[in-house]
Each structure stands twice: as C-alpha cells, then as structure tokens.
PDB file of C-alpha atoms in Angstrom:
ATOM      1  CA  UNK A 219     135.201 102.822 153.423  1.00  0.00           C
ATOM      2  CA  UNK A 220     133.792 102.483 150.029  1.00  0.00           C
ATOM      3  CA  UNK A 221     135.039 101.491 146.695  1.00  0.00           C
ATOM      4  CA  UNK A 222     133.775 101.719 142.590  1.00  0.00           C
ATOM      5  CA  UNK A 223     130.996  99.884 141.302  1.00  0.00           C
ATOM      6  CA  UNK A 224     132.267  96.511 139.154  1.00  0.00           C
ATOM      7  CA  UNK A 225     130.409  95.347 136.232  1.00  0.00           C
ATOM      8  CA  UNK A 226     130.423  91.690 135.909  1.00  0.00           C
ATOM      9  CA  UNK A 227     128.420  89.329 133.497  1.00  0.00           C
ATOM     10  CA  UNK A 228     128.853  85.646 134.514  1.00  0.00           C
ATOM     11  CA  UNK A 229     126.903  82.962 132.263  1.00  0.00           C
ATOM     12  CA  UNK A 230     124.647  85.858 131.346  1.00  0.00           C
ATOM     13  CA  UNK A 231     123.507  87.300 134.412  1.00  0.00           C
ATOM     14  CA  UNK A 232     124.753  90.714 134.679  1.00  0.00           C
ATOM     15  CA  UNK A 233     125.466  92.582 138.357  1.00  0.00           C
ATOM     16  CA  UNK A 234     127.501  95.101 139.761  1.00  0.00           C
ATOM     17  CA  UNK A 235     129.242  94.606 143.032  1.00  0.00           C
ATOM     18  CA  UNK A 236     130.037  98.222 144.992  1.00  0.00           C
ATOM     19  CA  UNK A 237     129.832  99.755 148.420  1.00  0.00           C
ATOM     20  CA  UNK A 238     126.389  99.645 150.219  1.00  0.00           C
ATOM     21  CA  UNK A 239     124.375 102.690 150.717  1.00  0.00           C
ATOM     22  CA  UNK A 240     121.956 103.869 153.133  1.00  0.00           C
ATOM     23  CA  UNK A 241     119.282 103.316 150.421  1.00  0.00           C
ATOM     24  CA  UNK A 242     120.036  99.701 150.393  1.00  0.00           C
ATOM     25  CA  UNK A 243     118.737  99.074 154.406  1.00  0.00           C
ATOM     26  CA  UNK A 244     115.262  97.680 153.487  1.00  0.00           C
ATOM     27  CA  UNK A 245     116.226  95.707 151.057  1.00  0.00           C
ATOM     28  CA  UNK A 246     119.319  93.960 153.532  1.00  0.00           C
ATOM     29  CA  UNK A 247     116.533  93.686 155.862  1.00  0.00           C
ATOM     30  CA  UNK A 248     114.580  91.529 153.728  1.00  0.00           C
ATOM     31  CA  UNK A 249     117.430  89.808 152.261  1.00  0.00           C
ATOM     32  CA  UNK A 250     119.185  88.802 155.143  1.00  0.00           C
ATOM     33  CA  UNK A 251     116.409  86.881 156.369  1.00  0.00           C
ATOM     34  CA  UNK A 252     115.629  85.156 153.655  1.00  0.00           C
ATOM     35  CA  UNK A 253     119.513  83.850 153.236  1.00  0.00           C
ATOM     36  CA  UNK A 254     119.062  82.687 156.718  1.00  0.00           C
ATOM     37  CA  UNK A 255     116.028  80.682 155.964  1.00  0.00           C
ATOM     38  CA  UNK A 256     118.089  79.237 152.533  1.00  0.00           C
ATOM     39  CA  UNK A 257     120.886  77.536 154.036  1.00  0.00           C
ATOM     40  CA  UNK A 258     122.266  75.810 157.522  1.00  0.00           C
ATOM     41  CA  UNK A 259     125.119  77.726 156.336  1.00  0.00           C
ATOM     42  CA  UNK A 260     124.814  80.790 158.313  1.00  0.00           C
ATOM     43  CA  UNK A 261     124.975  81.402 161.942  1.00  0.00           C
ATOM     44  CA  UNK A 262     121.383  82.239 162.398  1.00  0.00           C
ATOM     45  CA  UNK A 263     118.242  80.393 161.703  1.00  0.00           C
ATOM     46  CA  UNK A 264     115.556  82.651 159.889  1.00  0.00           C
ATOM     47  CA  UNK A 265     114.709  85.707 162.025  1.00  0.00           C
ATOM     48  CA  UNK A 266     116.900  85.252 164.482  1.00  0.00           C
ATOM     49  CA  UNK A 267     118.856  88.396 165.627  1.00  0.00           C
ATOM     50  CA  UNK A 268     116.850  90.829 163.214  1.00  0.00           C
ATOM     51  CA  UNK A 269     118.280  94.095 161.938  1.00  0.00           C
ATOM     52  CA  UNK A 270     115.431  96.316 160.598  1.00  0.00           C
ATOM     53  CA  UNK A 271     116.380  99.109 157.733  1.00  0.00           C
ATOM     54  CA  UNK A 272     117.098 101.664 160.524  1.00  0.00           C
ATOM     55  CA  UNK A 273     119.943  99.151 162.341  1.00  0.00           C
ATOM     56  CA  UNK A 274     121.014  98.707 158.651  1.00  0.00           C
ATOM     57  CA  UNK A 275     121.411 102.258 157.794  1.00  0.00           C
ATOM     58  CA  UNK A 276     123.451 102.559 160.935  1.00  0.00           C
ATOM     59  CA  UNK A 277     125.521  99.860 160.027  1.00  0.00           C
ATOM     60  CA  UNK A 278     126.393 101.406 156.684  1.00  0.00           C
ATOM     61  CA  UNK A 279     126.444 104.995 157.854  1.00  0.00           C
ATOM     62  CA  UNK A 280     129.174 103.649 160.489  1.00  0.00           C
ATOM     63  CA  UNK A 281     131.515 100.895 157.650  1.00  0.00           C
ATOM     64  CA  UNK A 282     131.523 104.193 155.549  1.00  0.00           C
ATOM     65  CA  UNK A 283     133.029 106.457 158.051  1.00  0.00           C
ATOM     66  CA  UNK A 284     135.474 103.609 159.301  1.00  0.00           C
ATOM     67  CA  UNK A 285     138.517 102.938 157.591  1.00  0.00           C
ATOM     68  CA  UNK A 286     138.742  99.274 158.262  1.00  0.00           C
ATOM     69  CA  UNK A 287     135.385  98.976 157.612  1.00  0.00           C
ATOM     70  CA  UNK A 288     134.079  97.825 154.337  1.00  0.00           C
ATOM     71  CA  UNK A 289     130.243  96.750 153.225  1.00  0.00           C
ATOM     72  CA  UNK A 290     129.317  95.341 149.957  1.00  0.00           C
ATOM     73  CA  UNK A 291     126.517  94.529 148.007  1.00  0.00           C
ATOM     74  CA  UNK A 292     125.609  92.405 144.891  1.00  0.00           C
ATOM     75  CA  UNK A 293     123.377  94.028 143.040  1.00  0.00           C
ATOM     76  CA  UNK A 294     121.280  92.918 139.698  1.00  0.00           C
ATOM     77  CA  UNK A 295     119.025  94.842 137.722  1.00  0.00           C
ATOM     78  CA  UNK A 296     118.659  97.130 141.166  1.00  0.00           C
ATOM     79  CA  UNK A 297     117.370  94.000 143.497  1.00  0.00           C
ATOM     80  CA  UNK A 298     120.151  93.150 146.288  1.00  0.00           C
ATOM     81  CA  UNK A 299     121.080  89.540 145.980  1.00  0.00           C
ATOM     82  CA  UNK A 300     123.939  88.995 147.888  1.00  0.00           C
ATOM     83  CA  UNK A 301     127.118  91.367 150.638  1.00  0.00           C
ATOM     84  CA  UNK A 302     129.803  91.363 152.510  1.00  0.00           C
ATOM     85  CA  UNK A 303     131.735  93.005 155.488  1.00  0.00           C
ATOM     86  CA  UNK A 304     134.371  93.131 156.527  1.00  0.00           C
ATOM     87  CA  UNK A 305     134.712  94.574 159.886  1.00  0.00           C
ATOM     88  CA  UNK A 306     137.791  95.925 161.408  1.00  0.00           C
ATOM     89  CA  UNK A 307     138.684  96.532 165.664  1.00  0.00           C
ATOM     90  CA  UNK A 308     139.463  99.941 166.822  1.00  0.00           C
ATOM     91  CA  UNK A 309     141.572  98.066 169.532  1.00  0.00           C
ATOM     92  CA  UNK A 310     145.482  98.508 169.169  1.00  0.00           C
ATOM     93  CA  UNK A 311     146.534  94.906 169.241  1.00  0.00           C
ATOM     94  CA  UNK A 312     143.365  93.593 166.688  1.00  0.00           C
ATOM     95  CA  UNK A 313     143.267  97.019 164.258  1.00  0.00           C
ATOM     96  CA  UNK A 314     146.188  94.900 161.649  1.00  0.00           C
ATOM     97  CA  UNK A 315     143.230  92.705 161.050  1.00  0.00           C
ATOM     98  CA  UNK A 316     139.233  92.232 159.801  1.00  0.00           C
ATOM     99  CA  UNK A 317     136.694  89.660 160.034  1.00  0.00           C
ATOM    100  CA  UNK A 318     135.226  88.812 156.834  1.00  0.00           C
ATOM    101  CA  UNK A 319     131.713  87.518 155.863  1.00  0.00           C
ATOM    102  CA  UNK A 320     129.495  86.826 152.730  1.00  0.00           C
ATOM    103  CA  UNK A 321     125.908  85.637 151.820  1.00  0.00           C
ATOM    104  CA  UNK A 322     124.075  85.184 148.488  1.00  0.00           C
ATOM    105  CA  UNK A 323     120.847  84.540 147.664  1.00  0.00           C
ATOM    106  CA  UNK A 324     120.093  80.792 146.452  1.00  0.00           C
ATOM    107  CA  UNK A 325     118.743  81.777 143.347  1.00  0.00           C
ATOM    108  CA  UNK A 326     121.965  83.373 142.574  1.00  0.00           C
ATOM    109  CA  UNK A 327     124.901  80.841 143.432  1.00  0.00           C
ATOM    110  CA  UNK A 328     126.576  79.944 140.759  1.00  0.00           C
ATOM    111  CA  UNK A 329     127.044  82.793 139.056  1.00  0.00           C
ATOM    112  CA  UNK A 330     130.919  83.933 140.964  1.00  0.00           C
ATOM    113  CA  UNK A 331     128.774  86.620 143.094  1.00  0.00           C
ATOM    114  CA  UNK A 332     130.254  85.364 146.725  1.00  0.00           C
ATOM    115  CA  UNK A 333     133.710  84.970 144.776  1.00  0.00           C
ATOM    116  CA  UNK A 334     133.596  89.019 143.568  1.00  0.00           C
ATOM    117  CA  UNK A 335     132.915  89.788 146.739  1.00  0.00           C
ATOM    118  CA  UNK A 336     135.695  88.167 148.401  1.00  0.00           C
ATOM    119  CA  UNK A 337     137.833  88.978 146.030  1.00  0.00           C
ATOM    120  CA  UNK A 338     137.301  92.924 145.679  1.00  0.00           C
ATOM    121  CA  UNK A 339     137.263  92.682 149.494  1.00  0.00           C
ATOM    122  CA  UNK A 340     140.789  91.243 149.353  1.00  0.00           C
ATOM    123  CA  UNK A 341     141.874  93.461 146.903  1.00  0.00           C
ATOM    124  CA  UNK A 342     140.611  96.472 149.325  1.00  0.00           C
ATOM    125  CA  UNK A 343     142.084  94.711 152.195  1.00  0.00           C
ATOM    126  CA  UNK A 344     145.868  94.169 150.688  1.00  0.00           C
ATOM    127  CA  UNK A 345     145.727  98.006 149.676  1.00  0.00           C
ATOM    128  CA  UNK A 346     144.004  99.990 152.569  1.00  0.00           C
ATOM    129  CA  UNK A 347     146.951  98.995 155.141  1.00  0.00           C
ATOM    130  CA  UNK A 348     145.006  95.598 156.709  1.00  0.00           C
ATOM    131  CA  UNK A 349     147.633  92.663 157.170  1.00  0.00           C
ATOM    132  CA  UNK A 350     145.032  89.813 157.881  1.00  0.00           C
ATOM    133  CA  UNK A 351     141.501  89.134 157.130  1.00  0.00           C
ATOM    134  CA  UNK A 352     139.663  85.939 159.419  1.00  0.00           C
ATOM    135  CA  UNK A 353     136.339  84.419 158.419  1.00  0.00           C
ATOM    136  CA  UNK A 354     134.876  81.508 160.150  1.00  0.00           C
ATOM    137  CA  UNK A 355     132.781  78.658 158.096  1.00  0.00           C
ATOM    138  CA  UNK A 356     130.686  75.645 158.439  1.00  0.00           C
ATOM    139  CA  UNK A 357     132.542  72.657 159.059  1.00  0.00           C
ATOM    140  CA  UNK A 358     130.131  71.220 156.054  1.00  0.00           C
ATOM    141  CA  UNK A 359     130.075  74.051 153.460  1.00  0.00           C
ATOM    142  CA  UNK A 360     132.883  72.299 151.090  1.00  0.00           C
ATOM    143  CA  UNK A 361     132.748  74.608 148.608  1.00  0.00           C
ATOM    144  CA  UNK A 362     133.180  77.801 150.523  1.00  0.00           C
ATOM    145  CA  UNK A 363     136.228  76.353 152.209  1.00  0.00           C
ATOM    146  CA  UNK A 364     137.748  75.247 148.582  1.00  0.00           C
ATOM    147  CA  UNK A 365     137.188  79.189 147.485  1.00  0.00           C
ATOM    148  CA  UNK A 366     138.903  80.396 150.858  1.00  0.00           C
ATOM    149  CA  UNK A 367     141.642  77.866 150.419  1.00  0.00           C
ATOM    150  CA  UNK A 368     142.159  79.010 146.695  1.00  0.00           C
ATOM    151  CA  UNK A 369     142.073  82.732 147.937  1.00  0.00           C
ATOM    152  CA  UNK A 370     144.823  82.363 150.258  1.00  0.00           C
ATOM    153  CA  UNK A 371     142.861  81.457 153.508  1.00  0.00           C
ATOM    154  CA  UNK A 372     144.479  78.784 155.589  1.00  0.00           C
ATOM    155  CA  UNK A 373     142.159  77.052 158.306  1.00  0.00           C
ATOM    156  CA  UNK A 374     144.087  78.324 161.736  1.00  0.00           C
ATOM    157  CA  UNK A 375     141.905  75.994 163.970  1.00  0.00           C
ATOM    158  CA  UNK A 376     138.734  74.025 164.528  1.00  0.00           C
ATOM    159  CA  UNK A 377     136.212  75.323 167.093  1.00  0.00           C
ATOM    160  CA  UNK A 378     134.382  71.513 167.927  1.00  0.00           C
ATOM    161  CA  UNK A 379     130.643  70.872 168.566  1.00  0.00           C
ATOM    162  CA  UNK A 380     130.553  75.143 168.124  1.00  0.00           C
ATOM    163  CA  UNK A 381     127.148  75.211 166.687  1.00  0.00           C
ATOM    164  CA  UNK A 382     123.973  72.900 166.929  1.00  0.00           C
ATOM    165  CA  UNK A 383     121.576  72.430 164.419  1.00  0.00           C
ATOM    166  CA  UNK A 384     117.609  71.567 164.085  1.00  0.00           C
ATOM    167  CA  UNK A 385     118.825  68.375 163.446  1.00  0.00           C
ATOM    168  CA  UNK A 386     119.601  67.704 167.159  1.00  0.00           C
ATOM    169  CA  UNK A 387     123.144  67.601 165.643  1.00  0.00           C
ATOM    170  CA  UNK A 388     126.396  69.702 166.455  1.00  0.00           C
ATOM    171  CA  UNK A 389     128.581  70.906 163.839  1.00  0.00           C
ATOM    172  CA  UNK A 390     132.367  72.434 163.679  1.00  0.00           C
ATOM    173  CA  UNK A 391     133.338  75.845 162.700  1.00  0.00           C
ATOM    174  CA  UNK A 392     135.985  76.393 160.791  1.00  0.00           C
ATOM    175  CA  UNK A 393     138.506  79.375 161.346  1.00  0.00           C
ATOM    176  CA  UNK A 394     140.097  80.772 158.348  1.00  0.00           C
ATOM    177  CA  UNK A 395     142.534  83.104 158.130  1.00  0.00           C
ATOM    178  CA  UNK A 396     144.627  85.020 154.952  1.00  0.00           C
ATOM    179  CA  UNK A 397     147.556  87.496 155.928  1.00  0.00           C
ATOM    180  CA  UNK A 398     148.951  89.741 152.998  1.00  0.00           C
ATOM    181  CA  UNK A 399     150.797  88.381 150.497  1.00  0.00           C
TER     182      UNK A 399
END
C-alpha cells in the first residue's frame, strides 16, 4: 500500500515522510545496519540478519502490492534517515491486525521523525479496514513506550528474560498493542 509524501519541518530540519520505493533498497541496506549498530534498542546487533538492496526491493515490491502492508521512509534532503512497516497476515484469524515497527537514525532523534511515522501509519491503519496494530519494545526504551502509550498503545503483556544482551544481561520485551478507536 502506499500513501502521499508529508512535508514536515521540526526545529528546522526539514523531511518528508512517504511510501518507500524500490529506489530506496541500497540506501535501507546501509541504513539498517547502521541503526543496529546505534542502539541496544533493536532486535539485532549490527549485521546480523542482513538484507542487501535486492531483499529490500523485494520487500517493497511485495508491502506495495499488499493491502495490509505498508513501508515508510524518512527522508531529508534525499538521504534515508529513518522507516517503518507495518506488516499485515494473509491468515483469516490474524488479517484484522499488523505488526508495527520503526527505526531512526541517531543523528536524527529528536526531531518527531519516529512520531510521523507512527502516526501516518496509524492514520493509514484506522482508514484502510485494520482493527489492531501490535509492536513489541525494549523493556528499557522509556521514551518509545511513553509515545506508544500516548498513541493509544496499551502494553498487553511482558515476554521475561526475551532477549540477552552483550552485557551478559537479559532484558524484557514489551508487547504493545492499539485497536481502533
């Protein structure tokens, strides 16, 4: 599914927000290892479970065509720094709902770019038909859960010791989940 390009300017760093393109594989590439390397946020540590351009464009080519599929990007002054998906089942009892997930680039937190993106994905959500969208989160990424919370999320359950760090340490996930208001 796609949607219009958004114009935002946030404390004066202009970027547009609209639905990814085959054009944009490389750059995810790149991008989405570098996020992993960033922050203990995300599921993977840097390089883990690559996706070269080509498993990119496939990915796109495929969210496109799917109606409860939908694949964002951040964009600013043409350099990728942040998406999202959100990635609907073609299974009968799961197809009322989506999984949602976002990433930005360090350099560019603080600016409302993960907060767009949720938020136009919501918007798509709550008017293509989809009755719940579920994220999971980091047990320790406060501020994510705050902008989920104020978004409508409620946490639905607490998967314990579900991921382990460098650290030696384990950590929670949090599940999320928002039906339609």
């Amino acid at each position: 599914m796609n949607i219009e390009k958004q114009d935002f300017i946030v404390k004066g760093l202009a970027y547009s927000i609209r639905s990814a393109e085959e054009k944009d594989a490389e750059a995810l590439s790149t991008l989405r290892v570098q996020i992993d390397g960033e922050t203990e946020n995300m599921d993977r540590e840097q390089g883990e479970a690559f996706i070269g351009a080509a498993g990119f464009r496939e990915i796109i080519r495929l969210d496109t065509e799917k109606d409860r599929n939908l694949f964002l990007v951040a964009d600013v002054q043409g350099e990728i720094v942040g998406y999202s998906r959100c990635e609907g089942s073609d299974l009968k009892r799961f197809c009322h709902k989506v999984e949602f997930g976002v990433c930005v680039a360090r350099n560019h937190w603080g600016y409302g770019i993960g907060k767009k993106l949720l938020e136009l994905s919501i918007h798509w959500a709550d008017t293509s038909g989809v009755e719940k969208m579920t994220l999971n989160v980091l047990e320790t990424n406060d501020k994510a859960i705050e902008l989920y919370k104020g978004m409508g999320f409620e946490i639905e359950g607490v998967l314990k010791k579900d991921r382990k760090h460098a650290d030696g340490k384990y950590y929670d996930t949090i599940v999320m989940g928002r039906f339609k208001s």
